[in-house]
XYZ file of N, CA and C in Angstrom:
789
model
N 0.920 -1.061 0.307
C 0.092 0.190 -0.389
C 1.031 1.391 0.315
N 1.994 1.425 0.509
C 2.602 2.154 0.271
C 3.482 3.073 -0.423
N 4.147 1.572 -0.918
C 4.377 1.594 -2.238
C 3.315 2.054 -3.330
N 1.964 1.706 -3.518
C 1.325 2.468 -4.156
C 0.832 3.675 -3.888
N 0.973 3.865 -2.938
C 0.464 5.523 -2.364
C 1.957 6.678 -2.763
N 3.005 5.930 -3.169
C 4.109 6.594 -3.538
C 4.205 6.774 -5.202
N 4.164 5.625 -5.388
C 3.309 5.729 -7.014
C 2.962 6.958 -7.116
N 1.774 7.622 -6.491
C 0.942 7.972 -7.237
C 1.086 9.758 -7.232
N 2.147 9.830 -6.080
C 2.600 11.078 -5.519
C 3.720 11.240 -6.287
N 4.733 10.149 -7.303
C 5.185 10.832 -8.363
C 4.548 11.043 -9.468
N 3.327 10.335 -9.853
C 2.395 10.470 -11.056
C 1.751 12.112 -11.061
N 1.736 12.458 -9.747
C 0.976 13.576 -9.557
C 1.877 14.537 -9.550
N 3.037 14.477 -9.168
C 4.417 15.727 -9.456
C 4.669 15.871 -10.691
N 4.809 14.282 -11.414
C 4.838 14.469 -12.986
C 4.039 15.424 -13.906
N 3.022 15.154 -13.478
C 1.360 15.813 -14.144
C 1.378 17.064 -14.225
N 2.133 17.650 -12.472
C 2.072 18.790 -12.556
C 2.947 19.975 -12.921
N 4.544 18.928 -12.695
C 5.671 19.431 -13.926
C 5.299 19.786 -15.381
N 4.897 18.661 -15.629
C 4.336 19.245 -17.111
C 3.830 20.001 -17.572
N 2.530 20.336 -17.343
C 1.786 22.057 -17.722
C 2.699 23.157 -17.459
N 4.235 23.156 -16.421
C 4.875 24.237 -16.152
C 5.639 23.898 -17.144
N 6.225 23.098 -17.183
C 7.843 22.648 -18.348
C 6.815 23.903 -19.629
N 5.741 22.944 -20.077
C 4.942 23.823 -21.262
C 5.208 24.880 -20.922
N 4.548 25.627 -20.101
C 4.015 27.174 -19.865
C 5.710 28.177 -19.981
N 6.841 27.646 -19.607
C 8.157 27.821 -19.613
C 8.178 27.570 -20.805
N 8.360 26.985 -21.770
C 8.432 26.892 -23.251
C 8.014 27.611 -24.089
N 6.271 27.318 -23.776
C 5.756 28.827 -24.471
C 6.178 30.037 -24.164
N 6.566 30.243 -23.011
C 7.138 31.567 -22.632
C 8.642 31.856 -23.503
N 9.192 31.178 -23.210
C 10.867 31.511 -24.290
C 10.453 31.281 -25.310
N 9.809 30.651 -26.213
C 9.505 30.639 -27.343
C 8.954 31.839 -27.850
N 7.529 32.309 -27.555
C 7.377 33.579 -27.858
C 8.752 34.744 -27.263
N 9.429 34.747 -26.167
C 9.888 35.521 -26.096
C 11.089 35.936 -27.373
N 11.597 34.347 -27.882
C 12.783 34.567 -28.751
C 12.035 34.845 -30.133
N 10.864 34.397 -29.873
C 10.327 35.386 -31.534
C 10.074 36.411 -31.577
N 9.796 37.407 -30.028
C 9.784 38.909 -29.837
C 11.067 39.355 -30.138
N 12.169 38.375 -29.896
C 13.283 39.124 -30.049
C 13.840 39.367 -31.625
N 13.741 37.872 -31.807
C 13.982 37.709 -33.231
C 12.742 39.084 -34.590
N 11.759 39.172 -33.661
C 11.093 40.144 -34.480
C 11.625 41.768 -34.261
N 11.978 41.807 -33.260
C 12.138 43.627 -33.018
C 13.893 43.250 -33.925
N 14.733 42.102 -34.224
C 15.884 42.594 -34.717
C 15.670 43.004 -36.114
N 14.696 42.054 -36.618
C 14.014 41.998 -38.538
C 13.835 43.656 -38.254
N 12.725 44.018 -36.988
C 12.478 45.552 -37.423
C 13.943 46.412 -37.328
N 14.664 46.202 -36.489
C 15.807 47.243 -35.919
C 16.655 46.924 -37.158
N 16.343 45.556 -38.263
C 17.338 45.816 -39.559
C 16.493 46.577 -40.519
N 15.325 46.306 -40.422
C 14.902 47.343 -41.956
C 14.728 48.493 -41.253
N 14.250 48.724 -40.118
C 14.408 50.602 -39.833
C 15.839 50.793 -39.930
N 16.780 50.402 -39.903
C 18.386 50.795 -40.134
C 18.711 51.492 -41.498
N 18.299 52.860 -41.694
C 18.778 53.075 -42.871
C 20.247 52.817 -43.735
N 19.647 52.443 -45.574
C 21.073 51.683 -45.429
C 21.587 53.163 -46.214
N 22.726 53.097 -46.661
C 23.427 54.046 -47.170
C 23.600 54.572 -48.632
N 22.667 55.715 -48.166
C 22.579 56.246 -49.825
C 23.762 56.818 -50.461
N 23.863 56.675 -51.631
C 24.639 57.207 -52.313
C 24.900 58.968 -52.347
N 23.680 59.677 -51.875
C 24.109 60.624 -51.333
C 24.883 61.380 -50.505
N 24.828 60.546 -49.635
C 25.710 60.465 -48.402
C 27.017 60.374 -48.851
N 27.190 59.079 -49.507
C 29.009 58.804 -49.796
C 29.807 59.392 -50.961
N 28.682 60.855 -51.400
C 29.067 61.769 -52.036
C 29.324 63.028 -51.207
N 28.732 63.036 -50.386
C 29.167 64.471 -49.671
C 30.719 63.916 -48.986
N 31.014 62.492 -49.168
C 32.104 62.205 -47.978
C 33.353 62.596 -49.414
N 33.055 63.139 -50.575
C 34.035 62.771 -51.432
C 34.601 64.394 -51.158
N 35.638 64.501 -51.607
C 36.743 65.894 -51.217
C 36.270 67.149 -52.071
N 36.116 67.739 -51.952
C 35.261 68.947 -52.606
C 36.236 70.826 -52.487
N 36.459 71.048 -53.646
C 37.629 72.504 -53.203
C 36.996 73.207 -52.271
N 37.795 73.437 -51.496
C 37.615 74.663 -50.432
C 36.855 74.236 -48.997
N 36.980 72.981 -49.301
C 36.054 72.279 -48.306
C 34.192 72.432 -48.212
N 33.552 73.173 -49.348
C 32.505 73.366 -49.675
C 31.727 72.331 -49.399
N 30.063 72.471 -48.996
C 29.481 71.431 -48.622
C 28.032 71.327 -49.936
N 27.807 72.145 -50.126
C 27.325 73.154 -50.835
C 26.738 73.286 -52.807
N 26.472 73.079 -53.377
C 26.277 73.314 -54.406
C 27.593 74.197 -54.966
N 27.680 74.779 -56.280
C 28.139 75.865 -56.599
C 27.078 77.133 -56.523
N 26.413 77.062 -57.058
C 24.472 77.956 -57.293
C 24.398 78.532 -55.836
N 23.995 77.536 -54.731
C 23.903 78.259 -53.650
C 25.572 78.814 -52.997
N 26.561 78.165 -53.631
C 28.035 79.311 -52.519
C 27.551 80.858 -53.253
N 27.459 80.822 -54.450
C 27.084 82.195 -55.193
C 25.762 82.914 -54.550
N 24.544 82.418 -53.440
C 23.747 82.904 -53.250
C 22.584 82.114 -53.944
N 22.452 81.275 -54.457
C 21.382 80.909 -55.283
C 20.484 82.052 -55.646
N 20.521 83.185 -56.258
C 19.379 84.353 -56.643
C 19.917 84.248 -58.065
N 19.663 85.245 -58.296
C 20.224 86.014 -59.820
C 21.529 86.692 -60.229
N 22.214 86.700 -58.887
C 23.786 86.618 -59.654
C 23.961 85.633 -59.415
N 23.627 84.613 -58.851
C 24.167 83.603 -59.158
C 24.131 82.916 -61.010
N 22.767 82.805 -61.546
C 21.994 82.631 -62.890
C 23.036 83.197 -63.055
N 23.916 84.609 -62.996
C 24.525 85.337 -64.246
C 25.947 84.632 -64.038
N 26.876 84.556 -62.444
C 27.948 84.042 -63.339
C 27.759 82.356 -63.505
N 27.001 81.611 -63.098
C 26.983 80.704 -64.090
C 26.368 80.275 -65.471
N 25.832 81.452 -65.719
C 25.407 81.235 -67.590
C 24.003 80.807 -67.320
N 23.240 81.207 -65.949
C 21.546 79.995 -66.596
C 21.261 80.669 -67.146
N 21.177 81.565 -68.135
C 20.460 82.447 -68.440
C 21.632 83.400 -69.310
N 21.579 82.756 -70.475
C 22.854 83.371 -71.382
C 23.410 84.427 -72.097
N 21.714 84.981 -72.164
C 21.578 86.417 -73.058
C 22.231 87.629 -71.999
N 21.791 87.292 -70.388
C 21.920 87.877 -69.415
C 23.250 87.979 -69.347
N 23.954 86.829 -69.007
C 25.235 86.954 -68.542
C 25.707 87.584 -69.714
N 26.133 87.090 -71.358
C 26.731 87.484 -71.968
C 26.317 89.165 -72.115
N 25.306 89.525 -71.773
C 24.687 91.074 -71.954
C 26.114 91.745 -70.453
N 26.079 91.474 -69.618
C 26.376 91.964 -68.238
C 27.938 91.785 -68.585
N 28.319 90.658 -69.652
C 30.105 91.036 -69.735
C 30.193 91.859 -70.974
N 29.966 91.688 -72.240
C 29.521 92.649 -72.623
C 29.865 93.762 -72.774
N 29.028 94.489 -71.383
C 28.976 95.662 -70.922
C 30.539 96.061 -70.111
N 30.460 94.871 -68.922
C 31.713 96.024 -69.010
C 32.554 95.669 -69.342
N 32.978 94.376 -70.580
C 33.898 94.820 -71.509
C 34.083 96.096 -71.977
N 33.000 96.525 -72.280
C 32.976 98.107 -73.289
C 32.731 99.370 -72.125
N 32.989 98.759 -70.961
C 33.373 100.113 -69.896
C 35.223 99.561 -69.842
N 35.567 98.602 -69.612
C 37.001 98.325 -70.000
C 37.485 99.070 -70.814
N 37.213 98.766 -72.329
C 37.784 99.674 -73.390
C 37.517 101.318 -72.814
N 36.398 101.211 -73.437
C 36.148 103.083 -73.044
C 37.100 104.169 -72.143
N 37.068 103.604 -70.861
C 38.355 104.110 -69.396
C 39.677 103.646 -70.421
N 40.089 102.104 -70.270
C 41.652 102.017 -70.208
C 41.930 101.959 -72.120
N 41.388 101.748 -72.920
C 41.970 101.930 -74.072
C 41.809 102.975 -74.330
N 40.427 103.533 -74.366
C 39.769 104.796 -75.613
C 40.592 106.002 -74.604
N 40.896 105.774 -73.321
C 41.695 106.534 -72.055
C 40.674 107.873 -71.629
N 38.848 107.291 -72.107
C 38.494 107.892 -71.602
C 38.186 108.060 -69.960
N 37.692 108.948 -69.774
C 37.661 109.693 -67.907
C 36.373 109.663 -67.397
N 36.202 109.110 -66.029
C 34.578 108.842 -66.041
C 33.887 110.280 -66.006
N 34.591 111.392 -65.242
C 33.723 112.558 -65.042
C 33.390 112.788 -65.822
N 34.518 112.627 -67.227
C 34.326 113.672 -68.544
C 33.089 112.855 -69.502
N 32.544 111.446 -68.661
C 31.650 110.485 -69.362
C 30.444 111.245 -68.652
N 30.152 111.036 -67.709
C 29.339 111.347 -67.004
C 28.660 112.439 -67.596
N 29.438 113.388 -67.466
C 29.365 115.394 -67.857
C 27.971 115.220 -69.377
N 29.025 114.732 -70.113
C 28.540 114.237 -71.447
C 27.455 113.442 -71.433
N 26.740 112.371 -70.816
C 25.912 111.641 -71.103
C 24.495 112.433 -70.050
N 25.270 113.344 -69.130
C 23.895 114.324 -68.827
C 23.549 115.098 -69.471
N 24.576 115.866 -70.538
C 24.327 116.697 -71.336
C 23.483 116.308 -72.194
N 24.000 115.260 -72.745
C 22.896 114.661 -74.334
C 21.740 114.164 -73.263
N 20.987 113.496 -72.303
C 20.133 113.307 -71.932
C 19.355 114.954 -71.464
N 19.408 115.352 -70.782
C 18.844 117.026 -70.605
C 18.742 117.865 -72.086
N 19.673 117.747 -73.185
C 19.658 118.246 -74.225
C 18.502 118.070 -75.324
N 18.051 116.224 -75.221
C 17.127 115.680 -75.546
C 16.033 115.533 -74.910
N 15.480 115.930 -73.957
C 14.671 115.932 -73.112
C 13.875 117.138 -72.685
N 14.895 117.847 -72.978
C 14.560 119.921 -73.332
C 14.102 119.472 -74.416
N 15.139 119.734 -75.734
C 13.645 119.881 -77.242
C 12.536 119.302 -77.281
N 12.577 117.658 -76.813
C 11.014 117.104 -76.782
C 10.256 118.067 -76.150
N 10.603 118.443 -74.893
C 9.011 119.282 -74.325
C 8.871 120.265 -74.692
N 9.606 120.953 -75.413
C 9.137 122.136 -76.086
C 8.802 122.176 -77.683
N 9.202 120.986 -78.042
C 8.870 120.860 -79.497
C 7.434 120.172 -79.447
N 7.152 119.401 -78.353
C 5.476 118.994 -78.303
C 4.311 120.279 -78.461
N 4.804 121.587 -78.169
C 3.552 122.115 -78.229
C 3.274 122.937 -79.523
N 4.643 122.689 -80.819
C 4.243 123.331 -81.870
C 3.893 122.130 -82.989
N 4.308 120.889 -82.605
C 3.779 119.451 -83.115
C 2.498 119.184 -81.983
N 1.714 119.538 -81.187
C 0.091 118.951 -80.557
C 0.444 117.584 -79.751
N 1.627 117.091 -79.387
C 1.636 115.866 -78.917
C 2.241 116.414 -77.110
N 1.500 115.268 -76.124
C 2.009 115.185 -75.139
C 3.434 115.168 -75.009
N 3.772 115.816 -73.538
C 4.761 116.008 -73.844
C 5.717 114.244 -72.975
N 7.055 113.929 -72.911
C 7.234 113.431 -72.419
C 7.308 112.866 -70.820
N 7.102 111.666 -70.473
C 6.998 111.730 -69.235
C 8.305 111.298 -68.227
N 8.309 112.594 -67.566
C 9.600 112.065 -67.044
C 9.588 111.312 -65.686
N 9.788 110.189 -65.172
C 9.769 109.558 -63.945
C 10.437 110.158 -62.431
N 9.368 110.120 -61.730
C 9.838 111.077 -60.304
C 11.266 110.076 -59.250
N 12.326 110.135 -59.816
C 13.290 109.100 -58.936
C 13.813 109.467 -57.786
N 13.806 108.724 -56.300
C 13.826 108.775 -55.028
C 14.548 107.555 -54.412
N 15.157 108.005 -53.811
C 16.018 107.178 -53.744
C 15.811 106.814 -51.896
N 15.422 104.993 -51.528
C 14.923 105.266 -50.377
C 16.219 104.977 -49.390
N 16.086 105.076 -47.949
C 16.908 104.650 -47.036
C 17.652 103.685 -46.516
N 16.794 102.290 -47.019
C 16.915 101.144 -45.986
C 18.240 100.322 -47.262
N 17.917 100.750 -48.902
C 18.917 99.702 -49.092
C 20.164 100.454 -48.833
N 20.844 101.467 -48.617
C 21.493 101.927 -48.322
C 22.400 101.868 -46.597
N 21.343 101.707 -45.694
C 21.821 101.235 -44.758
C 22.215 99.275 -44.453
N 21.696 99.262 -45.411
C 21.793 97.672 -45.597
C 23.328 97.539 -46.241
N 23.756 98.499 -47.270
C 25.199 98.224 -47.800
C 25.960 99.050 -47.000
N 25.891 99.325 -46.106
C 26.678 100.440 -44.880
C 26.636 99.917 -44.133
N 25.537 98.690 -43.321
C 26.424 97.784 -42.473
C 26.837 96.810 -43.068
N 26.753 96.014 -43.962
C 27.217 94.968 -44.805
C 28.417 95.375 -44.770
N 29.124 96.588 -45.367
C 30.691 97.209 -45.327
C 31.019 97.583 -43.966
N 30.614 97.958 -42.814
C 31.328 98.247 -41.661
C 31.325 96.591 -40.858
N 30.721 95.840 -41.120
C 30.464 94.416 -40.625
C 31.875 93.681 -41.192
N 31.810 94.131 -42.486
C 33.146 92.980 -43.495
C 34.493 94.041 -42.765
N 34.260 95.169 -42.547
C 36.047 95.993 -42.573
C 36.130 95.857 -40.961
N 34.847 95.430 -40.049
C 35.656 95.239 -38.527
C 35.794 93.919 -38.742
N 35.611 93.378 -39.643
C 36.049 91.814 -38.791
C 37.189 91.873 -39.817
N 37.836 92.712 -40.810
C 39.010 92.397 -41.732
C 40.395 92.963 -40.190
N 39.552 93.922 -39.532
C 40.424 94.955 -38.992
C 40.817 93.731 -37.527
N 39.620 93.022 -36.786
C 39.997 92.263 -36.061
C 40.981 90.860 -36.380
N 40.874 90.082 -37.583
C 41.672 89.508 -38.176
C 43.576 90.049 -38.958
N 43.491 91.475 -39.173
C 44.682 91.358 -38.728
C 45.607 91.501 -37.832
N 44.377 92.571 -36.582
C 45.220 92.816 -35.195
C 45.172 90.700 -34.727
N 44.657 89.900 -34.718
C 45.140 88.751 -34.553
C 46.272 88.050 -35.146
N 46.702 88.559 -36.639
C 47.640 88.409 -37.212
C 48.823 88.612 -36.625
N 48.917 90.407 -36.047
C 49.611 91.077 -36.196
C 49.950 90.662 -34.407
N 49.134 90.111 -33.734
C 49.968 89.953 -32.632
C 50.745 88.614 -32.108
N 51.027 88.008 -33.904
C 51.905 86.886 -32.950
C 51.766 85.699 -33.366
N 50.473 85.249 -33.086
C 49.484 83.794 -32.549
C 49.586 82.616 -33.456
N 48.890 83.399 -34.872
C 49.046 82.053 -35.953
C 50.329 82.483 -37.015
N 51.383 81.730 -37.095
C 52.192 81.747 -38.189
C 51.402 82.169 -39.755
N 51.159 80.405 -39.267
C 50.166 79.890 -40.920
C 49.408 81.386 -41.430
N 48.913 81.983 -40.462
C 47.580 83.028 -41.314
C 48.579 83.914 -41.891
N 49.840 84.497 -40.714
C 50.306 85.609 -41.336
C 51.256 85.301 -42.621
N 51.812 84.149 -42.876
C 52.117 84.241 -43.904
C 51.327 83.714 -45.157
N 50.374 83.774 -44.591
C 49.432 83.223 -46.028
C 48.798 84.882 -46.737
N 48.481 85.736 -45.306
C 48.097 87.044 -45.447
C 49.599 88.131 -46.021
N 50.506 87.780 -45.638
C 51.882 88.514 -46.610
C 52.181 88.061 -48.126
N 52.111 86.671 -48.022
C 51.646 86.191 -49.211
C 51.162 86.693 -50.218
N 49.267 86.811 -49.810
C 48.693 87.269 -50.704
C 48.711 89.248 -50.908
N 49.291 89.313 -49.685
C 49.434 91.111 -50.320
C 50.449 91.380 -50.578
N 52.004 90.797 -51.006
C 52.786 90.584 -51.489
C 52.381 90.560 -53.436
N 51.695 89.803 -53.316
C 51.402 89.063 -54.615
C 50.522 90.080 -55.853
N 49.530 90.477 -54.160
C 48.537 91.788 -55.262
C 49.414 93.068 -55.888
N 50.836 93.056 -54.857
C 51.635 94.616 -54.985
C 52.137 94.423 -56.208
N 52.413 92.861 -56.496
C 53.422 93.002 -58.432
C 51.943 92.680 -58.682
N 50.754 92.425 -58.964
C 50.034 91.957 -59.797
C 49.586 93.848 -60.102
N 49.932 94.656 -58.984
C 49.381 96.156 -59.463
C 50.331 97.009 -59.894
N 51.655 96.263 -59.471
C 52.756 97.447 -61.031
C 52.674 96.576 -61.971
N 52.033 96.186 -62.968
C 51.362 95.223 -64.143
C 50.128 96.205 -65.146
N 49.308 96.313 -63.837
C 48.367 97.327 -64.481
C 47.450 97.868 -63.114
N 46.464 98.681 -63.705
C 46.001 99.681 -62.601
C 44.226 98.760 -62.208
N 43.735 100.091 -61.163
C 42.651 99.097 -59.814
C 41.563 98.481 -61.462
N 41.306 99.577 -62.448
C 40.218 99.111 -63.228
C 40.587 98.012 -64.451
N 41.577 97.944 -64.475
C 42.092 96.177 -65.106
C 42.300 95.148 -64.043
N 42.635 95.383 -63.059
C 42.444 94.603 -62.160
C 40.747 94.128 -61.793
N 40.359 95.065 -61.875
C 39.016 94.877 -61.211
C 38.159 93.766 -62.670
N 38.415 94.863 -64.039
C 37.999 93.482 -65.127
C 38.165 92.278 -65.151
N 39.167 92.044 -64.716
C 40.144 90.685 -64.990
C 39.056 89.821 -63.949
N 39.267 90.104 -62.404
C 38.505 89.731 -61.287
C 36.744 89.778 -61.771
N 36.290 90.527 -62.456
C 34.703 90.061 -63.050
C 34.719 88.871 -64.174
N 36.217 89.037 -64.825
C 35.879 88.270 -65.883
C 35.957 86.697 -65.406
N 36.940 86.682 -64.227
C 37.353 85.404 -63.840
C 35.852 85.045 -63.222
N 35.195 85.534 -62.572
C 33.841 85.173 -61.633
C 32.919 85.062 -62.868
N 33.174 85.156 -63.843
C 32.262 84.856 -64.885
C 32.532 83.533 -66.065
N 33.395 82.972 -65.342
C 34.290 81.900 -66.601
C 34.374 81.133 -65.520
N 35.456 81.124 -64.410
C 35.759 80.221 -63.319
C 34.434 79.258 -62.998
N 33.492 79.815 -62.171
C 32.511 79.101 -61.818
C 32.311 78.222 -62.572
N 31.674 78.590 -63.824
C 31.104 78.039 -64.668
C 32.020 76.119 -65.431
N 32.889 76.876 -65.433
C 34.000 76.208 -65.900
C 34.190 74.732 -64.768
N 34.287 75.373 -63.434
C 34.391 74.243 -62.285
C 33.145 73.802 -62.174
N 32.061 74.463 -62.296
C 30.277 73.540 -62.420
C 30.400 72.398 -63.443
N 31.025 72.345 -64.266
C 30.907 71.645 -65.476
C 31.803 70.246 -65.411
N 33.330 70.965 -64.861
C 33.872 70.002 -64.481
C 34.461 69.345 -63.143
N 33.294 69.322 -62.479
C 33.320 69.440 -60.670
C 34.308 67.999 -60.684
N 34.231 67.214 -60.962
C 34.727 65.912 -60.266
C 35.875 66.119 -60.663
N 36.490 65.884 -61.907
C 37.748 66.035 -61.949
C 39.166 66.932 -61.117
N 38.029 68.446 -61.254
C 38.836 69.635 -60.579
C 39.235 68.980 -59.591
N 37.525 68.941 -58.536
C 38.118 67.853 -56.918
C 38.715 66.874 -56.814
N 39.032 66.279 -57.356
C 39.853 65.104 -57.605
C 41.508 65.692 -57.613
N 42.125 66.219 -58.982
C 43.025 67.024 -58.679
C 43.552 67.527 -57.589
N 42.195 68.935 -56.827
C 42.931 69.819 -56.156
C 43.291 68.664 -54.750
N 42.226 67.490 -54.762
C 42.517 66.647 -53.414
C 44.434 66.027 -53.181
N 44.785 65.582 -54.902
C 45.934 65.262 -54.409
C 46.841 66.293 -54.331
N 46.918 67.384 -54.620
C 47.292 68.441 -54.725
C 47.602 69.287 -53.156
N 46.320 68.743 -52.903
C 46.868 69.095 -51.400
C 47.311 68.524 -50.056
N 47.057 67.011 -50.779
C 47.799 65.612 -49.882
C 48.982 66.649 -50.174
N 49.753 66.795 -51.197
C 51.406 67.004 -51.092
C 51.615 68.355 -50.961
N 50.581 69.309 -50.800
C 51.308 70.883 -50.093
C 51.009 70.547 -48.767
N 50.217 69.375 -48.212
C 50.536 69.229 -46.553
C 51.621 68.650 -46.299
N 52.061 67.321 -47.207
C 53.203 67.003 -46.870
C 54.418 67.632 -47.026
N 54.586 69.068 -47.699
C 55.097 69.417 -48.049
C 55.652 70.719 -46.929
N 54.232 71.372 -45.991
C 54.201 71.785 -44.721
C 54.991 71.495 -43.820
N 54.532 69.931 -44.147
C 54.842 68.947 -42.334
C 56.031 69.653 -42.247
N 56.781 68.629 -43.125
C 58.360 68.879 -43.425
C 58.612 70.533 -43.131
N 58.302 71.594 -43.854
C 58.827 73.156 -43.936
C 58.102 72.885 -41.948
N 57.291 73.029 -41.879
C 57.064 73.605 -39.980
C 57.642 72.646 -39.536
N 58.168 71.454 -39.414
C 58.791 70.911 -38.954
C 60.453 71.186 -38.411
N 60.823 71.591 -39.973
C 62.091 71.962 -39.513
C 62.383 73.872 -39.624
N 61.593 74.515 -40.006
C 61.715 75.991 -39.830
C 60.429 76.137 -39.115
N 59.566 76.391 -38.900
C 58.737 77.038 -38.098
C 58.322 76.954 -36.935
N 58.108 75.376 -36.671
C 58.942 75.073 -35.134
C 59.896 75.580 -34.427
N 60.401 76.129 -35.150
C 62.010 77.009 -34.538
C 61.925 78.173 -34.167
N 60.688 78.836 -34.820
C 60.246 80.400 -34.714
C 59.420 80.569 -33.016
N 60.094 81.958 -32.691
C 59.895 81.783 -31.145
C 58.038 82.880 -31.595
N 57.136 82.473 -30.827
C 55.685 82.563 -30.676
C 55.581 83.543 -29.796
N 54.335 84.440 -29.981
C 53.979 85.396 -28.893
C 52.807 84.342 -27.700
N 52.741 85.035 -27.324
C 51.985 84.236 -25.840
C 50.319 84.405 -26.334
N 49.935 82.757 -25.947
C 49.003 82.175 -26.576
C 47.818 82.718 -25.810
N 46.807 82.596 -25.836
C 45.277 83.158 -25.274
C 45.455 82.769 -24.046
N 45.569 81.767 -23.872
C 45.371 81.023 -22.530
C 46.420 81.196 -21.351
N 47.269 81.631 -21.908
C 48.642 82.145 -20.441
C 48.366 83.708 -20.228
N 47.892 84.217 -21.048
C 47.303 85.519 -20.806
C 45.935 85.689 -20.214
N 45.216 84.911 -20.081
C 43.706 84.681 -19.510
C 44.668 84.151 -17.631
N 45.223 83.672 -18.252
C 46.053 82.923 -16.450
C 46.901 84.047 -16.181
């Protein structure tokens, strides 16, 4: 009898353990299925590397991150520089060329030109206004021109900001903290001084104007080739500069840094 009772107890224990194991097994399978579904969701939700992100990592000249059109402001001036409208761009470049030929090659003076234009315009309008009384026609409608203050204030504010920034940069360079900027500014000023000895300000302005109308559009057309060549050139320049810095620049004494002055 005792053995029979023990057998009944064992059977009851096994019957109780089997549903518990089944419940645990269902829980484990459901948890594993949910973890698998979560991992699948994560894989699906993870964005693939788009070609645009890969393209952004490509070396760009002057470290730009925007297209050339947006670098120039993205408005009508950018359309003119990049020849979006060929007629307007050609007219602007032709007008600048005509002004340069008039003042530089023909040696016409600005004050003389302005006075002659005003004399011609006033004479035509004066004769036209008096001739209308004899031919019974309406006189010419001369518009009333008044300049608003806001554009001049904006231009003055922009010029003031740029002048203050240039003065701050010159002050920082003159303090002797950044030798690299000092050499770059001195080299630039030396280059412009040599360039100014060969041509006057008007010719220099015209050359800059022509370059603004030719170089950006050529760069936009052959962007990838120019960026690839510029990347190789920058690598070589950095190598040469590292050697020059190690042998020459590092041995030159520099002024006190900002941190030491504050301390």
